[in-house]
Coordinates of C-alpha atoms and ligand atoms in Angstrom, one line a residue:
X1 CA -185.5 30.5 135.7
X2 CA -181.7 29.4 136.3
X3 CA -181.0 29.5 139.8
X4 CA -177.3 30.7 139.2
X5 CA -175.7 31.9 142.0
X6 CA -173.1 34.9 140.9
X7 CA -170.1 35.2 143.2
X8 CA -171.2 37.0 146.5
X9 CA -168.8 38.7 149.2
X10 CA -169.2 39.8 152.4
X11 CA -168.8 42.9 151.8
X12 CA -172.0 43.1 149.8
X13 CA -173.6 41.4 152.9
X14 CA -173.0 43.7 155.1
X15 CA -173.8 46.7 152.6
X16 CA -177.2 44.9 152.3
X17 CA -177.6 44.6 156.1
X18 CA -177.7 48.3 155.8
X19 CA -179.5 49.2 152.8
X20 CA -182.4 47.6 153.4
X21 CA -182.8 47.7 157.1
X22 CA -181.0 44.7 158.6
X23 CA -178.2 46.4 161.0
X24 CA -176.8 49.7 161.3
X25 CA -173.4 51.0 162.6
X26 CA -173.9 52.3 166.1
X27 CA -174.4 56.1 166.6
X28 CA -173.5 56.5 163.1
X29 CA -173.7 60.6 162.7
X30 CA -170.5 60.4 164.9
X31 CA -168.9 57.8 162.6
X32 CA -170.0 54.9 164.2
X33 CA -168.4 53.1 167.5
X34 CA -166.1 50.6 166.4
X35 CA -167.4 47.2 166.4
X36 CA -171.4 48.0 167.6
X37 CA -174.1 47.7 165.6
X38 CA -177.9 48.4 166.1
X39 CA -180.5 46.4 164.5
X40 CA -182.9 48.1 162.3
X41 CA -187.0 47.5 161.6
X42 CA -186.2 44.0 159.7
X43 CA -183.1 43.3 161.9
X44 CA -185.2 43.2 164.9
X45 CA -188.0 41.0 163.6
X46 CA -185.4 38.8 162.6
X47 CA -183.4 38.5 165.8
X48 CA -186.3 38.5 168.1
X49 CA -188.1 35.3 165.3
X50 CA -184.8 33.6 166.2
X51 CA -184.4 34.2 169.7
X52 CA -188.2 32.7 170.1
X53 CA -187.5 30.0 167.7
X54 CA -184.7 29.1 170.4
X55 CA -186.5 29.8 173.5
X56 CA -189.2 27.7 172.1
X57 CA -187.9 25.0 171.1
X58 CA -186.1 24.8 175.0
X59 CA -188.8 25.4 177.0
X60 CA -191.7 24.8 175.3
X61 CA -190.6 21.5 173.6
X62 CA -188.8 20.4 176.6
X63 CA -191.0 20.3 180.0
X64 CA -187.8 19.8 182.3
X65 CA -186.6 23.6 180.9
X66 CA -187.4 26.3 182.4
X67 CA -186.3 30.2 181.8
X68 CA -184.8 32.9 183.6
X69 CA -184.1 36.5 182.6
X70 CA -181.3 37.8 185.8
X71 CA -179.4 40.7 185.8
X72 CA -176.8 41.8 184.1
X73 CA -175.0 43.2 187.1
X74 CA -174.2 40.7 189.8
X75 CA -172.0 40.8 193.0
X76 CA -168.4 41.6 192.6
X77 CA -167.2 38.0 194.2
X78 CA -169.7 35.9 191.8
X79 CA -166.3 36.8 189.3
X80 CA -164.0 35.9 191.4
X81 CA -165.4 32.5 192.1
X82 CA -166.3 31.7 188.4
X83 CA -162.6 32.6 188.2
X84 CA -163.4 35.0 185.4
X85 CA -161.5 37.4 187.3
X86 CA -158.1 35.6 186.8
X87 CA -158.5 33.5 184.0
X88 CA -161.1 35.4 181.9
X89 CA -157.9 36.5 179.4
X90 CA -157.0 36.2 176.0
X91 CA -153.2 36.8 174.3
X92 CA -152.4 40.0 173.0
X93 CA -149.7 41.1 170.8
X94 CA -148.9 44.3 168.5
X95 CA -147.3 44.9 166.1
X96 CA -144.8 47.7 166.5
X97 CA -145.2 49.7 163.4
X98 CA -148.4 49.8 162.7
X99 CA -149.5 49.6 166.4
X100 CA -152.6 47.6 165.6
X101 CA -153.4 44.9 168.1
X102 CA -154.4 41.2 167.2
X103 CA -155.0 38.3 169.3
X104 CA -152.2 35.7 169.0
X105 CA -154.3 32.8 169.2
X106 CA -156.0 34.0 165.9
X107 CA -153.1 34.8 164.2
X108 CA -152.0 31.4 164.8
X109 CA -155.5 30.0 163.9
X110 CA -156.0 32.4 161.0
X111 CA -152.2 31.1 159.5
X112 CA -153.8 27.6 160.2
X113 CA -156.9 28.3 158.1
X114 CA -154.7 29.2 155.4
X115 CA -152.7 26.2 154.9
X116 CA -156.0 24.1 155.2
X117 CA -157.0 26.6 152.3
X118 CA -154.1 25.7 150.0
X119 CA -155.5 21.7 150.7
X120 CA -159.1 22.5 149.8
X121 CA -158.2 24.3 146.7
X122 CA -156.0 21.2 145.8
X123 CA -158.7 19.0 145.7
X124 CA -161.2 21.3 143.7
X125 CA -158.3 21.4 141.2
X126 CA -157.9 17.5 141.1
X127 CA -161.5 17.0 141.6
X128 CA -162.4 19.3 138.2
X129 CA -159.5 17.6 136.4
X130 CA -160.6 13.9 137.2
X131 CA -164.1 14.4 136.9
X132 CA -166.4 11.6 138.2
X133 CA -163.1 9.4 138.3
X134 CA -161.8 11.3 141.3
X135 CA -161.3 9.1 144.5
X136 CA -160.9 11.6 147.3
X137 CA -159.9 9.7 149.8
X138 CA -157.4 8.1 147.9
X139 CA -156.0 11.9 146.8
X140 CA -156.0 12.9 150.3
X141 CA -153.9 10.1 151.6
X142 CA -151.4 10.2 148.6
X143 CA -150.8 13.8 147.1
X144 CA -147.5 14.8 147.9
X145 CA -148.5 18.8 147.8
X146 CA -151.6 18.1 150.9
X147 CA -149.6 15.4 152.2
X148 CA -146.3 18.5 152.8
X149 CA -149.5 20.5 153.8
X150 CA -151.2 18.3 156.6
X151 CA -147.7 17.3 157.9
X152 CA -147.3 21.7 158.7
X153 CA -150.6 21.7 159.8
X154 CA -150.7 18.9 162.2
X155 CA -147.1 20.5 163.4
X156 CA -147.9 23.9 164.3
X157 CA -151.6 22.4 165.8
X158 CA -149.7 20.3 168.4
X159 CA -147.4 23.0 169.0
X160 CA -149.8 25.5 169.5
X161 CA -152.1 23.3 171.6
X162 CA -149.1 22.4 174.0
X163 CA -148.5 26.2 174.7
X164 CA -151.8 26.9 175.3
X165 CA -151.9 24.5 177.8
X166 CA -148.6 25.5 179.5
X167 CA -149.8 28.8 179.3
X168 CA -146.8 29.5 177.4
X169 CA -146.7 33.1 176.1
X170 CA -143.1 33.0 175.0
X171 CA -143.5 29.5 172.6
X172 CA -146.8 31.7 171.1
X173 CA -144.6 34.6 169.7
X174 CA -142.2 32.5 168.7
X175 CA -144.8 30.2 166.9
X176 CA -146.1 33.4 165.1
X177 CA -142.2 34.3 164.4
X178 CA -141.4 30.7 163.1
X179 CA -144.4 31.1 160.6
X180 CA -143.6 34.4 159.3
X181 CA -146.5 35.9 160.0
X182 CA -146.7 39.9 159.1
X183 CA -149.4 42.3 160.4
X184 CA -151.8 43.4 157.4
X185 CA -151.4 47.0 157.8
X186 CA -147.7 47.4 158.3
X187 CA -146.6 44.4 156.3
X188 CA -144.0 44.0 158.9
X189 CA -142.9 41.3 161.5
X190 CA -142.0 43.1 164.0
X191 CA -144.0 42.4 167.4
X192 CA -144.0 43.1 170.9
X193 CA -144.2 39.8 173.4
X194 CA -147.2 38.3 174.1
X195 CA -149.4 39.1 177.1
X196 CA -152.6 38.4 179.2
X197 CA -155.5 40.6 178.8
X198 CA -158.6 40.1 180.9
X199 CA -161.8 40.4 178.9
X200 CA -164.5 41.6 181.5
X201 CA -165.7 45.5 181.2
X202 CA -166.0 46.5 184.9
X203 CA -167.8 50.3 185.8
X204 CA -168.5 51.7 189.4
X205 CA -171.6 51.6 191.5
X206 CA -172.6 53.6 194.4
X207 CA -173.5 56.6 194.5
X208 CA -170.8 57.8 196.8
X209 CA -166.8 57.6 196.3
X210 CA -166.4 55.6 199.3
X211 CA -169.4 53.6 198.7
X212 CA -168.5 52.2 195.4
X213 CA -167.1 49.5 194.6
X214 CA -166.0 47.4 191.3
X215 CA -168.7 45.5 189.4
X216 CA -168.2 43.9 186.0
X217 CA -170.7 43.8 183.1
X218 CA -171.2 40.4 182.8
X219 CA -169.1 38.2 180.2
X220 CA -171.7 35.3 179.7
X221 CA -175.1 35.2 180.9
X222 CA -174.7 31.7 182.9
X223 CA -173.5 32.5 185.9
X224 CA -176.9 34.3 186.6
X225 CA -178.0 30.9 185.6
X226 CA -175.8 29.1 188.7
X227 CA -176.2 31.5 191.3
X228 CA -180.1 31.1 190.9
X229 CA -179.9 27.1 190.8
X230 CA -181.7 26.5 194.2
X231 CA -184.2 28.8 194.0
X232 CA -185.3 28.0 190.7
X233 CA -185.3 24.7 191.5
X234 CA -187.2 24.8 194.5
X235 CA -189.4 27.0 193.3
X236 CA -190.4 25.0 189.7
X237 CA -190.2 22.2 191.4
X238 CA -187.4 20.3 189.3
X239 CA -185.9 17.0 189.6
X240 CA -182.1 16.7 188.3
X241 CA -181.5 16.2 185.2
X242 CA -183.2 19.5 184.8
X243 CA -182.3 23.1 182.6
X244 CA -182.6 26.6 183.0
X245 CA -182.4 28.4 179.9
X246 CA -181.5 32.3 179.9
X247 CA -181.5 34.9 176.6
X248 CA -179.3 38.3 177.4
X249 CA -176.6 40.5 176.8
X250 CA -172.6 39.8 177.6
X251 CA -170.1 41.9 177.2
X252 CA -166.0 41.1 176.6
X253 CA -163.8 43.5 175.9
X254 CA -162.4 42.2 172.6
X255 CA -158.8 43.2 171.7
X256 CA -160.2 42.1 168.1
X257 CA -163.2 42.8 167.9
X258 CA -164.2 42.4 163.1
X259 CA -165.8 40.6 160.5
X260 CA -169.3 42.3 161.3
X261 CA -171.3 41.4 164.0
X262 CA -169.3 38.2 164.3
X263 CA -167.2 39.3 167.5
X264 CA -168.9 42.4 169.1
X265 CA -167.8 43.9 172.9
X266 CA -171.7 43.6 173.3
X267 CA -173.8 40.7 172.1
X268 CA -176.5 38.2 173.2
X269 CA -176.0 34.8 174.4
X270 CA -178.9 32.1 174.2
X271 CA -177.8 29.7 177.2
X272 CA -179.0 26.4 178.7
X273 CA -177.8 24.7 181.6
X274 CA -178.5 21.4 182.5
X275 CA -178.0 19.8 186.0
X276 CA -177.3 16.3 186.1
X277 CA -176.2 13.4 188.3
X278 CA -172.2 13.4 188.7
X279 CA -171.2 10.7 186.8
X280 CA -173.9 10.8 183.7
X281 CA -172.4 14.5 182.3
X282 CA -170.7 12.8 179.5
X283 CA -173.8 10.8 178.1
X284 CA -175.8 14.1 178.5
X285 CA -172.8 15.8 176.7
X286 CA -173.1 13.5 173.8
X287 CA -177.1 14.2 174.0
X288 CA -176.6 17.9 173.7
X289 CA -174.4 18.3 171.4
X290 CA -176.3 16.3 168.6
X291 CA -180.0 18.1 169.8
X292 CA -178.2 21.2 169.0
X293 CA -177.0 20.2 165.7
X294 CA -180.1 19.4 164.7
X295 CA -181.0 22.5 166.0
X296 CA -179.3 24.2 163.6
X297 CA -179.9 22.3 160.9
X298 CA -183.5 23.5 161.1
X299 CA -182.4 26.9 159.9
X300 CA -182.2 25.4 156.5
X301 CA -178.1 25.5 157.1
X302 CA -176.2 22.4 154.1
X303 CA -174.9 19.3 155.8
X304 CA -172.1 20.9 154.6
X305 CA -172.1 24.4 156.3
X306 CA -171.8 22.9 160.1
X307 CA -169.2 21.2 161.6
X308 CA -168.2 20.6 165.2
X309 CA -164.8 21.6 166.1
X310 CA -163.4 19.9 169.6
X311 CA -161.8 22.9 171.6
X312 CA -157.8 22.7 171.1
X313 CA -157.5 23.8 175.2
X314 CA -160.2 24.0 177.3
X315 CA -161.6 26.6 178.9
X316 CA -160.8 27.0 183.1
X317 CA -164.4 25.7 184.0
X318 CA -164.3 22.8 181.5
X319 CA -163.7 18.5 181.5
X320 CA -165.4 18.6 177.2
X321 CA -166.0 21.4 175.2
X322 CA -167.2 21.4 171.1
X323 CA -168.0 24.2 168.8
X324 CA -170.2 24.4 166.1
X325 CA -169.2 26.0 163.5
X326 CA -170.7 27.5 160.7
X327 CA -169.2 28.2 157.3
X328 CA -169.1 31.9 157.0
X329 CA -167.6 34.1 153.6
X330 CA -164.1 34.2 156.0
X331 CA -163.9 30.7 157.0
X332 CA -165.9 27.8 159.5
X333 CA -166.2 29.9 162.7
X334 CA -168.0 29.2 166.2
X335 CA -171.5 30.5 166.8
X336 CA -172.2 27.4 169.7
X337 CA -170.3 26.2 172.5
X338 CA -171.3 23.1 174.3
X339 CA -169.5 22.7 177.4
X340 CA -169.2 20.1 180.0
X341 CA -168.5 22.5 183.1
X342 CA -168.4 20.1 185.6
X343 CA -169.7 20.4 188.8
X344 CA -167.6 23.7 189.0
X345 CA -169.2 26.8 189.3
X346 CA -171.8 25.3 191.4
X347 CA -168.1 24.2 194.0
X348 CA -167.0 27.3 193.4
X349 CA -170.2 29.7 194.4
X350 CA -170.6 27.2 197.2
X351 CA -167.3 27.9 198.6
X352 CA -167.1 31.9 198.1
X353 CA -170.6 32.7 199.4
X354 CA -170.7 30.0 202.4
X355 CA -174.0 28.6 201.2
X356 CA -174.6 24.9 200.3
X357 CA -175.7 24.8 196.2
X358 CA -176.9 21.2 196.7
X359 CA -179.7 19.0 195.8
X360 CA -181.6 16.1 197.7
X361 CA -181.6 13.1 195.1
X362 CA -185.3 11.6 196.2
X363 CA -183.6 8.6 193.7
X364 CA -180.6 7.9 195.4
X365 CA -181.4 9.5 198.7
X366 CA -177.8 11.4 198.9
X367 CA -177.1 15.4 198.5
X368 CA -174.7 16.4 196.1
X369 CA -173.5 19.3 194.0
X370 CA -174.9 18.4 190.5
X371 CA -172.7 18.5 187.2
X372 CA -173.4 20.8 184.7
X373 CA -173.9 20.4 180.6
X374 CA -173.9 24.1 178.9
X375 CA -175.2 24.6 175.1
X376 CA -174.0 28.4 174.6
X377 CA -175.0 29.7 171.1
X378 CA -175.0 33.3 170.0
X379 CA -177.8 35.3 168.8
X380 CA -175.9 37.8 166.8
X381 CA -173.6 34.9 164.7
X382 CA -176.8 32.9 163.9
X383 CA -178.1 35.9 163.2
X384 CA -175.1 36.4 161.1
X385 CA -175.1 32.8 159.3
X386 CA -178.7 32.8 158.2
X387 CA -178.2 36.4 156.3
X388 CA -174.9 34.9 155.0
X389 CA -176.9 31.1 154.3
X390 CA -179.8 33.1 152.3
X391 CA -178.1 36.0 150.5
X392 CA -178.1 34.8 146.7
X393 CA -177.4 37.1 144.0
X394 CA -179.1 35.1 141.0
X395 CA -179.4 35.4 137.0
X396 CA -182.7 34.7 135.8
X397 CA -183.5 33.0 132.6
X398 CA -184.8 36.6 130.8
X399 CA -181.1 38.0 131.8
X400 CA -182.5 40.1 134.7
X401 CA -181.3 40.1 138.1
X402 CA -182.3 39.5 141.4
X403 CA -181.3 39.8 145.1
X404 CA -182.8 37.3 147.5
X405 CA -182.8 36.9 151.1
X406 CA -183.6 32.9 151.9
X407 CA -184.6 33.0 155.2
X408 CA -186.9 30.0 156.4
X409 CA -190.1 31.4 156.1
X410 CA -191.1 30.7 160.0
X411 CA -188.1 33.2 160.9
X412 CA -188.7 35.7 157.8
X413 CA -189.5 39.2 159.9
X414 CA -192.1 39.8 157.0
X415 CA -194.2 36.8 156.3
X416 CA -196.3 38.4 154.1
X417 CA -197.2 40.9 151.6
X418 CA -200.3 42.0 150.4
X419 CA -200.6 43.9 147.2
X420 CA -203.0 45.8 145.1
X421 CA -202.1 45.1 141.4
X422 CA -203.2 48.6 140.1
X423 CA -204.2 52.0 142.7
X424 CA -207.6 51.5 141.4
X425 CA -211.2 50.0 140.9
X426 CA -211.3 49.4 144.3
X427 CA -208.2 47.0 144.5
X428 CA -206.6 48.9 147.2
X429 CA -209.6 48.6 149.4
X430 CA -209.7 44.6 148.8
X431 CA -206.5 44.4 149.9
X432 CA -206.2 46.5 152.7
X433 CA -208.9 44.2 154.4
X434 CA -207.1 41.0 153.3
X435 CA -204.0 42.6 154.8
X436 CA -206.3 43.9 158.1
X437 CA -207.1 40.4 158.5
X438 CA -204.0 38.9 158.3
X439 CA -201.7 40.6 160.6
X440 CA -203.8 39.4 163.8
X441 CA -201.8 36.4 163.0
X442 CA -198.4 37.5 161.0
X443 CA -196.3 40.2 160.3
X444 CA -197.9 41.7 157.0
X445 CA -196.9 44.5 154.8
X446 CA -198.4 46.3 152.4
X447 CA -197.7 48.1 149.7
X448 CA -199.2 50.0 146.5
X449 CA -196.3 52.2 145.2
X450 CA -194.1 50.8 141.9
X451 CA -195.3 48.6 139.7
X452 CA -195.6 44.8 141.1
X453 CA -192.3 43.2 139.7
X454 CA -190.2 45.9 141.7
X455 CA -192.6 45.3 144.8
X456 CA -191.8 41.8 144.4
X457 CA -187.9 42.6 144.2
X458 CA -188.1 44.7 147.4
X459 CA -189.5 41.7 149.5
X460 CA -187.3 39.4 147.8
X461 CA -184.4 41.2 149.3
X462 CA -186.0 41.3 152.9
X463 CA -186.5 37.6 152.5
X464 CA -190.4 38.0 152.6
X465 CA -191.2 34.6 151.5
X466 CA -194.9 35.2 150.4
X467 CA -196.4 38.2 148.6
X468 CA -199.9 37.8 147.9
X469 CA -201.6 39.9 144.9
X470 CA -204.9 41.5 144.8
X471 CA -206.3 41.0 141.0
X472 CA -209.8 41.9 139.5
X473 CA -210.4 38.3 139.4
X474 CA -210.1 38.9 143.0
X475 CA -213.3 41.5 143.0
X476 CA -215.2 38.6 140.6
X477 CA -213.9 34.9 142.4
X478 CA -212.4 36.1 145.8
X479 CA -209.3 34.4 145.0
X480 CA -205.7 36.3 144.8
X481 CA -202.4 34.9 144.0
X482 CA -199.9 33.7 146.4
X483 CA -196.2 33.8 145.2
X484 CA -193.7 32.5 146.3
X485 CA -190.0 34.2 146.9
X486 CA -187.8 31.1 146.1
X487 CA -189.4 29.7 143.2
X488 CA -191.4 32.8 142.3
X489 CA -194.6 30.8 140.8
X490 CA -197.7 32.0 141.9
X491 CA -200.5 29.7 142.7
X492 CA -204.2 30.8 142.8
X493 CA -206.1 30.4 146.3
X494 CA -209.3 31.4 147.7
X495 CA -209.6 33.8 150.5
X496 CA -211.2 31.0 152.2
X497 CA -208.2 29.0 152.0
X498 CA -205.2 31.4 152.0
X499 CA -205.0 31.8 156.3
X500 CA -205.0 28.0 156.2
X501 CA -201.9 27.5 153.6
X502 CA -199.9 31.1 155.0
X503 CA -200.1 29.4 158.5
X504 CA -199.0 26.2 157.5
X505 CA -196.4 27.3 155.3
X506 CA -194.5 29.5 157.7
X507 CA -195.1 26.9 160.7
X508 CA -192.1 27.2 163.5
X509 CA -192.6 23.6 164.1
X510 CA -192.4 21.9 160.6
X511 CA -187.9 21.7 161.5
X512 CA -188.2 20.7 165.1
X513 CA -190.9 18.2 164.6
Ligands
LIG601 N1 -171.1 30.4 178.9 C1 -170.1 29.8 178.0 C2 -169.7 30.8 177.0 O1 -169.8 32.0 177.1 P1 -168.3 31.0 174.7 O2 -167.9 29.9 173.8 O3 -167.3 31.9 175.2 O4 -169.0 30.2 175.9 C3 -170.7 31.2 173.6 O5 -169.5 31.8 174.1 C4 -171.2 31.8 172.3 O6 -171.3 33.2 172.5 C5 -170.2 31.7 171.2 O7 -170.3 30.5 170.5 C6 -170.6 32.9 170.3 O8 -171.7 32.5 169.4 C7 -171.1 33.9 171.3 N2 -170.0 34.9 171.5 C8 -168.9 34.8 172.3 N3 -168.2 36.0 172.2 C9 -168.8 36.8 171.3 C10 -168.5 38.1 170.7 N4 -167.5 38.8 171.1 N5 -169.4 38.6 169.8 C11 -170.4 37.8 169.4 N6 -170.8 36.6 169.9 C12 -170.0 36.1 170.8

């Protein structure tokens, strides 16, 4: 077999999200609701495989984590004091003709991305020219063409960077002017100034008129996190440095909210936040961020895929912020945010509410608000990165081809699949018990329709990484074969054996070990 990748796009990924049972658009017999998805039979197993591979490897694997699951409604004021009310914005800008709306910080970005586009492709060129010659370092720091191309993009960074801090709406549009951007529906460069829009959905509750009063659906699960810090760590028993680790739903209103399930108005954060002595936030900073790139590196994502991107401005609650990024079809985007959020939100809910958010340091014998290191990744763009990781359209060596879905097999929502050979001679009964058996311990499926090869096709493109066959050498020996979806060979095991190499092959703790 050659394992020839042909050229994939996302388009096709997100078609095959669809067609076999990854996500659907959102109340689709009404044509959908822009930017909302639902997740479908294998899109759920999926998700929730992750979201436990996460919330194992936090609390399970680390004694001084412990969860919470708090609301998603909170009090009015916890907003105002995590100053999401005032500061929770992003820029917006339209263009005039076509009306749409963008975000002016990712037209910027996005006119960034391009330009370090132009260098990449300079390189391929040089490096396919050269050959095994090529000194890349050497090309970097002397071709004229990236040299011109650096030079812009260093330019418009600092530029960009200083109005961002300043707040500077005016320097944005005229940094989108000054790079000639155009909108991609009108073509034209015609846009309105740019403006602050705050993020956070907010509804009414009470049942009464005069009763009610403004609440926001919350725009990132950790402030149910900080709210909770004395009572969770009274009540576990903690001693700083200690985490609290929260899965749930946020909700921002995104003026663009595209590519997919990449930015949603509703999506699920995985959070963690870690207490710690004022003064040692940068050391546990450092700690973090590495854990969780390893973290990620145990999803079978290249060295090459991740990077970590420090944030050009930092957010209102932040002294150290890093992303890492993933390298998606459109580009290395976020899916993690490590923060260091200083000692904050703990101040500021200490202030608004009148209570004292402190802790007794047995160690040092002194009270103090404790400092606060945030790993923030989302379950929807890992999601997102391990379909877009595995997807492989590949060529095999009889000319055939074949879609494949490389998920690690510990996060595959089939594990595995147990089929009959033929409908007959008492095949389908064999394997309906090995398949009974089974699923006490995995997600199984089972299957007698088509003949194998296209049964074998269909779990390939779920990412089912073993599909085990029921033979008449399994009626005569009790032994089946076991194939596997990467390399497709199929091995021979005994019954007796096969629970033994299933569990150890799609072990959750081989990557974090
Ligand atoms: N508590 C910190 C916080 O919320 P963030 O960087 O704004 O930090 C953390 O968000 C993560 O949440 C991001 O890295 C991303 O994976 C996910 N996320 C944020 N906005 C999102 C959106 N609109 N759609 C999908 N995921 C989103």
């Amino acid at each position: 077999m050659s394992n020839e990748n042909t050229q994939t796009d996302f388009q096709q990924i997100i078609s095959h999200c669809k067609e076999y049972g990854f996500i659907f658009p959102s109340s689709e017999i009404y044509d959908g609701l822009s930017a909302v998805y639902d997740y479908a039979p294998y899109g759920i197993e999926l998700k929730n495989n992750l979201q436990q591979y996460w919330w194992k490897a936090m609390t399970q694997l680390h004694e001084n984590i412990v969860g919470l699951d708090a609301a998603i409604f909170m009090h009015p004021k916890t907003w105002k004091a995590s100053g999401h009310v005032d500061a929770f914005m992003d820029p917006l800008i339209d263009n005039k003709d076509s009306k749409k709306r963008y975000r002016a910080d990712v037209l910027i970005e996005d006119a960034m991305a391009k330009i370090e586009d132009k260098i990449d492709k300079e390189v391929d060129k040089a490096a396919r020219k050269f050959g095994e010659t090529f000194d890349k370092e050497m090309f970097l720091k002397t071709n004229p063409n990236v040299l011109r191309n650096k030079e812009k993009v260093n330019a418009i960074e600092a530029r960009f960077k200083k109005a961002l801090e300043d707040n500077n709406l005016e320097e944005l549009k005229q940094i989108i002017v000054d790079l000639e951007i155009a909108c991609e529906v009108s073509g034209s460069k015609n846009w309105t100034e740019v403006r602050q829009f705050n993020l956070m959905f907010s509804t009414e509750v009470g049942s009464l008129a005069d009763d009610s009063s403004t609440i926001y659906l919350r725009p990132e699960t950790a402030q149910g996190i900080f709210v909770n810090f004395l009572n969770v760590q009274k009540t576990s028993r903690k001693k700083i440095p200690f985490g609290i680790a929260q899965i749930g739903k946020a909700f921002r209103n995104e003026i663009v909210a595209r590519q997919f399930i990449f930015r949603t108005r509703e999506f699920e954060q995985m959070e963690m936040q870690f207490f710690v002595r004022p003064g040692t936030e940068m050391e546990w900073y450092a700690q973090w961020k590495e854990a969780r790139m390893k973290w990620h590196r145990t999803l079978g994502f290249a060295e090459t895929s991740l990077k970590f991107f420090d944030h050009l401005k930092l957010a209102h609650y932040a002294n150290a912020a890093v992303d890492i990024q993933f390298n998606f079809p459109f580009g290395f985007k976020e899916i993690e945010g490590i923060h260091s959020r200083t000692d904050f939100d703990l101040t500021q809910h200490q202030n608004m509410s009148g209570k004292k958010l402190q802790y007794f340091d047995p160690e040092t014998n002194e009270s103090y608000v404790p400092y606060v290191v945030e790993t923030s990744v989302g379950l929807n763009r890992t999601f997102l990165a391990l379909i877009c990781n595995g997807f492989k359209n590949e060529k095999l060596e009889d000319g055939s081809e074949r879609t494949v879905l490389a998920l690690p097999a510990f996060l595959a929502p089939i594990k595995i699949a147990v089929f009959p050979l033929m409908k007959k001679d008492g095949l389908p009964e064999k394997a309906r018990e090995i398949f009974d058996d089974l699923k006490w311990d995995h997600k199984c499926f089972y299957e007698e329709k088509d003949a194998i090869g296209k049964r074998y096709r269909r779990m390939d493109a779920i990412g089912t990484p073993f599909c085990i066959t029921v033979d008449h050498q399994t009626l005569e020996d009790n032994t089946v074969t076991l194939r596997d979806r990467d390399t497709m060979q199929q091995e021979r095991v005994s019954l007796e054996q096969l629970k033994a190499v299933v569990a150890e092959k799609v072990d959750w703790r081989k990557g974090l070990r």
